[in-house]
Amino acid sequence: DQQVKQNSPSLSVQEGRISILNCDYTNSMFDYFLWYKKYPAEGPTFLISISSIKDKNEDGRFTVFLNKSAKHLSLHIVPSQPGDSAVYFCAASANAGGTSYGKLTFGQGTILTVHP
Amino acid sequence: NAGVTQTPKFQVLKTGQSMTLQCAQDMNHNSMYWYRQDPGMGLRLIYYSASEGTTDKGEVPNGYNVSRLNKREFSLRLESAAPSQTSVYFCASSERRTSVYFGAGTRLSVL
């Protein structure tokens, strides 16, 4: 049973427009959510995160929104740039102390392509 | 800054062969992790080590063993490789929730 789902395998947007990537989760114990970006032949790199006590977190062009009641989060990229083309993974963790920080449950990933 | 270093980057094995994937981090993190990524799926946790001297199973531990050699190094061993273990393996280390760092991965094919 997949506890974190990214239902869109791919997304294509024009440079300068907004990219919206979505993620749903089922486990109520998740209290911290992260987005990772992955280029081919590289490991995932941390992009932005949000705690369950917040509903929005912003970092430059990237904003993550959390709707706890719907168990849904989204990543907005504005404006999108060709260099943003990558696979984006949503991940979640449940608070079990410091040893749990890297115990992440990942979604399947969304391939974002930004066209010039 | 090297971060998390994995060796080898690529490996081809025959069914039944054994091998060890190596991982080292230079960030003085206490916790280290092994994940695998299969096509169309997210990363899944194989084993983790909360601190030096401890290891625990993750979501998909069958067919693997691990060793936390010291604070820096965490290895993953396949005793008898099977085609189902063809995957990309990622090592990670962490200290805080926003500081989970991944290596570049080991691409393993089992024929």
Tab-separated table of N, CA and C in Angstrom, chain B residues 9-110:
chain	number	residue	atom	x	y	z
B	9	LYS	N	30.067	2.877	-8.903
B	9	LYS	CA	28.956	3.579	-9.547
B	9	LYS	C	28.109	2.623	-10.385
B	10	PHE	N	28.744	1.624	-10.952
B	10	PHE	CA	28.049	0.641	-11.781
B	10	PHE	C	28.562	-0.757	-11.436
B	11	GLN	N	27.689	-1.747	-11.558
B	11	GLN	CA	28.109	-3.126	-11.326
B	11	GLN	C	27.161	-4.070	-12.041
B	12	VAL	N	27.721	-5.077	-12.670
B	12	VAL	CA	26.930	-6.146	-13.284
B	12	VAL	C	27.306	-7.449	-12.604
B	13	LEU	N	26.320	-8.157	-12.119
B	13	LEU	CA	26.551	-9.416	-11.448
B	13	LEU	C	25.782	-10.536	-12.145
B	14	LYS	N	26.242	-11.745	-11.931
B	14	LYS	CA	25.459	-12.911	-12.339
B	14	LYS	C	24.650	-13.392	-11.141
B	15	THR	N	23.533	-14.012	-11.412
B	15	THR	CA	22.708	-14.545	-10.335
B	15	THR	C	23.543	-15.444	-9.439
B	16	GLY	N	23.424	-15.222	-8.123
B	16	GLY	CA	24.154	-16.030	-7.152
B	16	GLY	C	25.465	-15.422	-6.686
B	17	GLN	N	25.980	-14.449	-7.420
B	17	GLN	CA	27.214	-13.800	-6.994
B	17	GLN	C	26.945	-12.875	-5.808
B	18	SER	N	27.999	-12.539	-5.100
B	18	SER	CA	27.866	-11.636	-3.958
B	18	SER	C	28.656	-10.366	-4.222
B	19	MET	N	28.264	-9.308	-3.542
B	19	MET	CA	29.021	-8.067	-3.629
B	19	MET	C	28.640	-7.156	-2.474
B	20	THR	N	29.509	-6.196	-2.227
B	20	THR	CA	29.280	-5.205	-1.182
B	20	THR	C	29.308	-3.818	-1.784
B	21	LEU	N	28.264	-3.041	-1.503
B	21	LEU	CA	28.213	-1.638	-1.897
B	21	LEU	C	28.744	-0.807	-0.729
B	22	GLN	N	29.647	0.101	-1.068
B	22	GLN	CA	30.284	0.899	-0.030
B	22	GLN	C	29.701	2.308	-0.006
B	23	CYS	N	29.642	2.864	1.193
B	23	CYS	CA	29.153	4.225	1.366
B	23	CYS	C	29.936	4.893	2.476
B	24	ALA	N	30.333	6.135	2.235
B	24	ALA	CA	31.036	6.900	3.254
B	24	ALA	C	30.549	8.337	3.227
B	25	GLN	N	30.408	8.932	4.412
B	25	GLN	CA	30.003	10.340	4.512
B	25	GLN	C	31.008	11.098	5.364
B	26	ASP	N	31.202	12.367	4.993
B	26	ASP	CA	32.201	13.184	5.693
B	26	ASP	C	31.556	14.355	6.419
B	27	MET	N	30.274	14.228	6.769
B	27	MET	CA	29.550	15.321	7.411
B	27	MET	C	29.340	15.061	8.904
B	28	ASN	N	29.947	14.003	9.409
B	28	ASN	CA	29.855	13.660	10.833
B	28	ASN	C	28.419	13.371	11.277
B	29	HIS	N	27.617	12.857	10.353
B	29	HIS	CA	26.243	12.514	10.691
B	29	HIS	C	26.181	11.212	11.476
B	30	ASN	N	25.226	11.148	12.391
B	30	ASN	CA	25.054	9.924	13.161
B	30	ASN	C	24.324	8.837	12.381
B	31	SER	N	23.336	9.235	11.602
B	31	SER	CA	22.447	8.255	10.965
B	31	SER	C	22.766	8.081	9.491
B	32	MET	N	22.683	6.827	9.038
B	32	MET	CA	22.922	6.502	7.636
B	32	MET	C	21.881	5.511	7.148
B	33	TYR	N	21.633	5.523	5.838
B	33	TYR	CA	20.505	4.787	5.275
B	33	TYR	C	20.881	4.203	3.918
B	34	TRP	N	20.242	3.091	3.568
B	34	TRP	CA	20.315	2.534	2.224
B	34	TRP	C	18.906	2.452	1.647
B	35	TYR	N	18.770	3.015	0.433
B	35	TYR	CA	17.516	2.971	-0.304
B	35	TYR	C	17.762	2.294	-1.655
B	36	ARG	N	16.681	1.788	-2.231
B	36	ARG	CA	16.730	1.337	-3.620
B	36	ARG	C	15.620	2.027	-4.400
B	37	GLN	N	15.903	2.283	-5.679
B	37	GLN	CA	14.911	2.911	-6.532
B	37	GLN	C	14.687	2.054	-7.760
B	38	ASP	N	13.456	1.685	-7.995
B	38	ASP	CA	13.077	0.888	-9.157
B	38	ASP	C	12.223	1.731	-10.087
B	39	PRO	N	12.207	1.404	-11.386
B	39	PRO	CA	11.454	2.209	-12.359
B	39	PRO	C	10.002	2.394	-11.946
B	40	GLY	N	9.541	3.639	-12.022
B	40	GLY	CA	8.147	3.928	-11.705
B	40	GLY	C	7.822	3.926	-10.223
B	41	MET	N	8.858	3.771	-9.416
B	41	MET	CA	8.636	3.754	-7.968
B	41	MET	C	9.544	4.773	-7.307
B	42	GLY	N	9.132	5.181	-6.159
B	42	GLY	CA	9.995	6.052	-5.380
B	42	GLY	C	11.089	5.253	-4.702
B	43	LEU	N	11.908	5.928	-3.946
B	43	LEU	CA	12.956	5.249	-3.193
B	43	LEU	C	12.329	4.495	-2.019
B	44	ARG	N	12.833	3.291	-1.779
B	44	ARG	CA	12.343	2.490	-0.657
B	44	ARG	C	13.503	2.143	0.270
B	45	LEU	N	13.257	2.245	1.564
B	45	LEU	CA	14.293	2.053	2.563
B	45	LEU	C	14.596	0.577	2.750
B	46	ILE	N	15.877	0.223	2.651
B	46	ILE	CA	16.296	-1.167	2.818
B	46	ILE	C	16.713	-1.410	4.275
B	47	TYR	N	17.697	-0.671	4.730
B	47	TYR	CA	18.220	-0.745	6.095
B	47	TYR	C	18.662	0.650	6.500
B	48	TYR	N	18.744	0.846	7.797
B	48	TYR	CA	19.304	2.082	8.285
B	48	TYR	C	20.106	1.843	9.559
B	49	SER	N	20.921	2.824	9.870
B	49	SER	CA	21.748	2.778	11.076
B	49	SER	C	21.579	4.098	11.796
B	50	ALA	N	20.900	4.063	12.923
B	50	ALA	CA	20.640	5.301	13.664
B	50	ALA	C	21.923	5.897	14.220
B	51	SER	N	22.835	5.053	14.598
B	51	SER	CA	24.110	5.515	15.121
B	51	SER	C	25.120	4.389	14.982
B	52	GLU	N	26.373	4.725	15.185
B	52	GLU	CA	27.419	3.720	15.074
B	52	GLU	C	27.120	2.553	16.007
B	53	GLY	N	27.166	1.347	15.461
B	53	GLY	CA	26.933	0.155	16.274
B	53	GLY	C	25.515	-0.367	16.237
B	54	THR	N	24.597	0.361	15.568
B	54	THR	CA	23.213	-0.098	15.486
B	54	THR	C	22.753	-0.149	14.035
B	55	THR	N	21.952	-1.159	13.716
B	55	THR	CA	21.323	-1.252	12.395
B	55	THR	C	19.915	-1.779	12.569
B	56	ASP	N	19.028	-1.376	11.661
B	56	ASP	CA	17.642	-1.826	11.711
B	56	ASP	C	17.099	-2.001	10.307
B	57	LYS	N	16.107	-2.885	10.192
B	57	LYS	CA	15.493	-3.140	8.896
B	57	LYS	C	14.571	-1.989	8.509
B	58	GLY	N	14.524	-1.773	7.199
B	58	GLY	CA	13.582	-0.823	6.654
B	58	GLY	C	12.414	-1.547	6.020
B	59	GLU	N	11.926	-1.010	4.928
B	59	GLU	CA	10.739	-1.540	4.270
B	59	GLU	C	11.013	-2.806	3.462
B	60	VAL	N	12.207	-2.900	2.829
B	60	VAL	CA	12.505	-4.018	1.928
B	60	VAL	C	13.865	-4.627	2.237
B	61	PRO	N	14.056	-5.261	3.414
B	61	PRO	CA	15.380	-5.753	3.819
B	61	PRO	C	15.775	-7.128	3.287
B	62	ASN	N	14.829	-7.896	2.770
B	62	ASN	CA	15.118	-9.282	2.408
B	62	ASN	C	16.170	-9.379	1.314
B	63	GLY	N	17.170	-10.231	1.546
B	63	GLY	CA	18.233	-10.442	0.574
B	63	GLY	C	19.444	-9.548	0.787
B	64	TYR	N	19.400	-8.713	1.831
B	64	TYR	CA	20.483	-7.764	2.090
B	64	TYR	C	20.982	-7.887	3.527
B	65	ASN	N	22.235	-7.522	3.705
B	65	ASN	CA	22.805	-7.336	5.037
B	65	ASN	C	23.578	-6.027	5.033
B	66	VAL	N	23.750	-5.457	6.219
B	66	VAL	CA	24.478	-4.195	6.314
B	66	VAL	C	25.498	-4.269	7.444
B	67	SER	N	26.462	-3.369	7.336
B	67	SER	CA	27.471	-3.224	8.402
B	67	SER	C	27.753	-1.741	8.584
B	68	ARG	N	27.637	-1.275	9.821
B	68	ARG	CA	28.064	0.095	10.114
B	68	ARG	C	29.485	-0.021	10.648
B	69	LEU	N	30.434	0.184	9.777
B	69	LEU	CA	31.833	-0.075	10.081
B	69	LEU	C	32.379	0.924	11.098
B	70	ASN	N	31.980	2.150	10.991
B	70	ASN	CA	32.355	3.228	11.908
B	70	ASN	C	31.365	4.356	11.649
B	71	LYS	N	31.617	5.525	12.205
B	71	LYS	CA	30.642	6.599	12.036
B	71	LYS	C	30.531	7.031	10.577
B	72	ARG	N	31.604	6.920	9.826
B	72	ARG	CA	31.635	7.402	8.455
B	72	ARG	C	31.060	6.409	7.451
B	73	GLU	N	31.199	5.117	7.709
B	73	GLU	CA	30.967	4.126	6.666
B	73	GLU	C	29.823	3.179	6.970
B	74	PHE	N	29.041	2.905	5.932
B	74	PHE	CA	27.879	2.025	6.066
B	74	PHE	C	27.800	1.204	4.781
B	75	SER	N	27.996	-0.099	4.866
B	75	SER	CA	28.033	-0.923	3.662
B	75	SER	C	26.785	-1.788	3.546
B	76	LEU	N	26.450	-2.129	2.308
B	76	LEU	CA	25.293	-2.971	1.998
B	76	LEU	C	25.794	-4.189	1.241
B	77	ARG	N	25.441	-5.376	1.716
B	77	ARG	CA	25.941	-6.607	1.100
B	77	ARG	C	24.800	-7.442	0.537
B	78	LEU	N	25.028	-7.916	-0.686
B	78	LEU	CA	24.138	-8.883	-1.315
B	78	LEU	C	24.867	-10.211	-1.287
B	79	GLU	N	24.394	-11.150	-0.521
B	79	GLU	CA	25.088	-12.436	-0.355
B	79	GLU	C	24.926	-13.330	-1.586
B	80	SER	N	23.748	-13.331	-2.174
B	80	SER	CA	23.469	-14.165	-3.347
B	80	SER	C	22.506	-13.373	-4.237
B	81	ALA	N	23.083	-12.624	-5.166
B	81	ALA	CA	22.291	-11.678	-5.948
B	81	ALA	C	21.228	-12.377	-6.796
B	82	ALA	N	20.074	-11.714	-6.894
B	82	ALA	CA	18.962	-12.213	-7.706
B	82	ALA	C	18.560	-11.121	-8.686
B	83	PRO	N	17.971	-11.494	-9.841
B	83	PRO	CA	17.539	-10.480	-10.814
B	83	PRO	C	16.612	-9.430	-10.208
B	84	SER	N	15.828	-9.803	-9.194
B	84	SER	CA	14.916	-8.846	-8.557
B	84	SER	C	15.672	-7.744	-7.811
B	85	GLN	N	16.976	-7.928	-7.622
B	85	GLN	CA	17.777	-6.909	-6.946
B	85	GLN	C	18.425	-5.937	-7.935
B	86	THR	N	18.111	-6.089	-9.212
B	86	THR	CA	18.517	-5.083	-10.191
B	86	THR	C	17.815	-3.783	-9.854
B	87	SER	N	18.611	-2.740	-9.617
B	87	SER	CA	18.040	-1.497	-9.120
B	87	SER	C	19.125	-0.437	-9.065
B	88	VAL	N	18.730	0.759	-8.671
B	88	VAL	CA	19.694	1.812	-8.341
B	88	VAL	C	19.666	1.970	-6.827
B	89	TYR	N	20.837	1.890	-6.223
B	89	TYR	CA	20.945	1.940	-4.771
B	89	TYR	C	21.518	3.282	-4.332
B	90	PHE	N	20.840	3.899	-3.376
B	90	PHE	CA	21.282	5.182	-2.848
B	90	PHE	C	21.573	5.062	-1.359
B	91	CYS	N	22.697	5.610	-0.978
B	91	CYS	CA	23.050	5.743	0.423
B	91	CYS	C	22.738	7.174	0.844
B	92	ALA	N	22.344	7.353	2.085
B	92	ALA	CA	22.045	8.686	2.593
B	92	ALA	C	22.526	8.805	4.025
B	93	SER	N	22.747	10.049	4.444
B	93	SER	CA	23.068	10.288	5.849
B	93	SER	C	22.285	11.507	6.309
B	94	SER	N	22.071	11.608	7.608
B	94	SER	CA	21.270	12.728	8.105
B	94	SER	C	21.621	13.057	9.548
B	95	GLU	N	21.322	14.307	9.892
B	95	GLU	CA	21.425	14.771	11.268
B	95	GLU	C	20.147	15.491	11.681
B	96	ARG	N	19.562	16.209	10.753
B	96	ARG	CA	18.298	16.910	10.996
B	96	ARG	C	17.347	16.593	9.843
B	97	ARG	N	16.103	16.925	10.032
B	97	ARG	CA	15.121	16.578	9.009
B	97	ARG	C	15.384	17.274	7.690
B	98	THR	N	15.979	18.445	7.732
B	98	THR	CA	16.256	19.144	6.478
B	98	THR	C	17.641	18.831	5.949
B	99	SER	N	18.330	17.923	6.591
B	99	SER	CA	19.679	17.621	6.139
B	99	SER	C	19.856	16.145	5.872
B	100	VAL	N	19.000	15.610	5.010
B	100	VAL	CA	19.170	14.234	4.551
B	100	VAL	C	19.858	14.309	3.203
B	101	TYR	N	21.093	13.837	3.149
B	101	TYR	CA	21.903	13.957	1.949
B	101	TYR	C	22.095	12.584	1.317
B	102	PHE	N	21.969	12.558	-0.003
B	102	PHE	CA	22.080	11.304	-0.747
B	102	PHE	C	23.366	11.258	-1.569
B	103	GLY	N	23.888	10.052	-1.746
B	103	GLY	CA	24.969	9.840	-2.679
B	103	GLY	C	24.445	9.795	-4.103
B	104	ALA	N	25.353	9.628	-5.054
B	104	ALA	CA	24.991	9.656	-6.474
B	104	ALA	C	24.397	8.339	-6.960
B	105	GLY	N	24.503	7.289	-6.159
B	105	GLY	CA	23.867	6.029	-6.518
B	105	GLY	C	24.809	4.996	-7.089
B	106	THR	N	24.423	3.740	-6.936
B	106	THR	CA	25.108	2.600	-7.565
B	106	THR	C	24.086	1.890	-8.429
B	107	ARG	N	24.402	1.777	-9.711
B	107	ARG	CA	23.491	1.116	-10.651
B	107	ARG	C	23.896	-0.340	-10.781
B	108	LEU	N	23.030	-1.235	-10.297
B	108	LEU	CA	23.345	-2.658	-10.240
B	108	LEU	C	22.432	-3.439	-11.171
B	109	SER	N	23.039	-4.270	-12.001
B	109	SER	CA	22.279	-5.195	-12.857
B	109	SER	C	22.647	-6.612	-12.477
B	110	VAL	N	21.632	-7.433	-12.253
B	110	VAL	CA	21.861	-8.843	-11.934
B	110	VAL	C	21.270	-9.674	-13.073
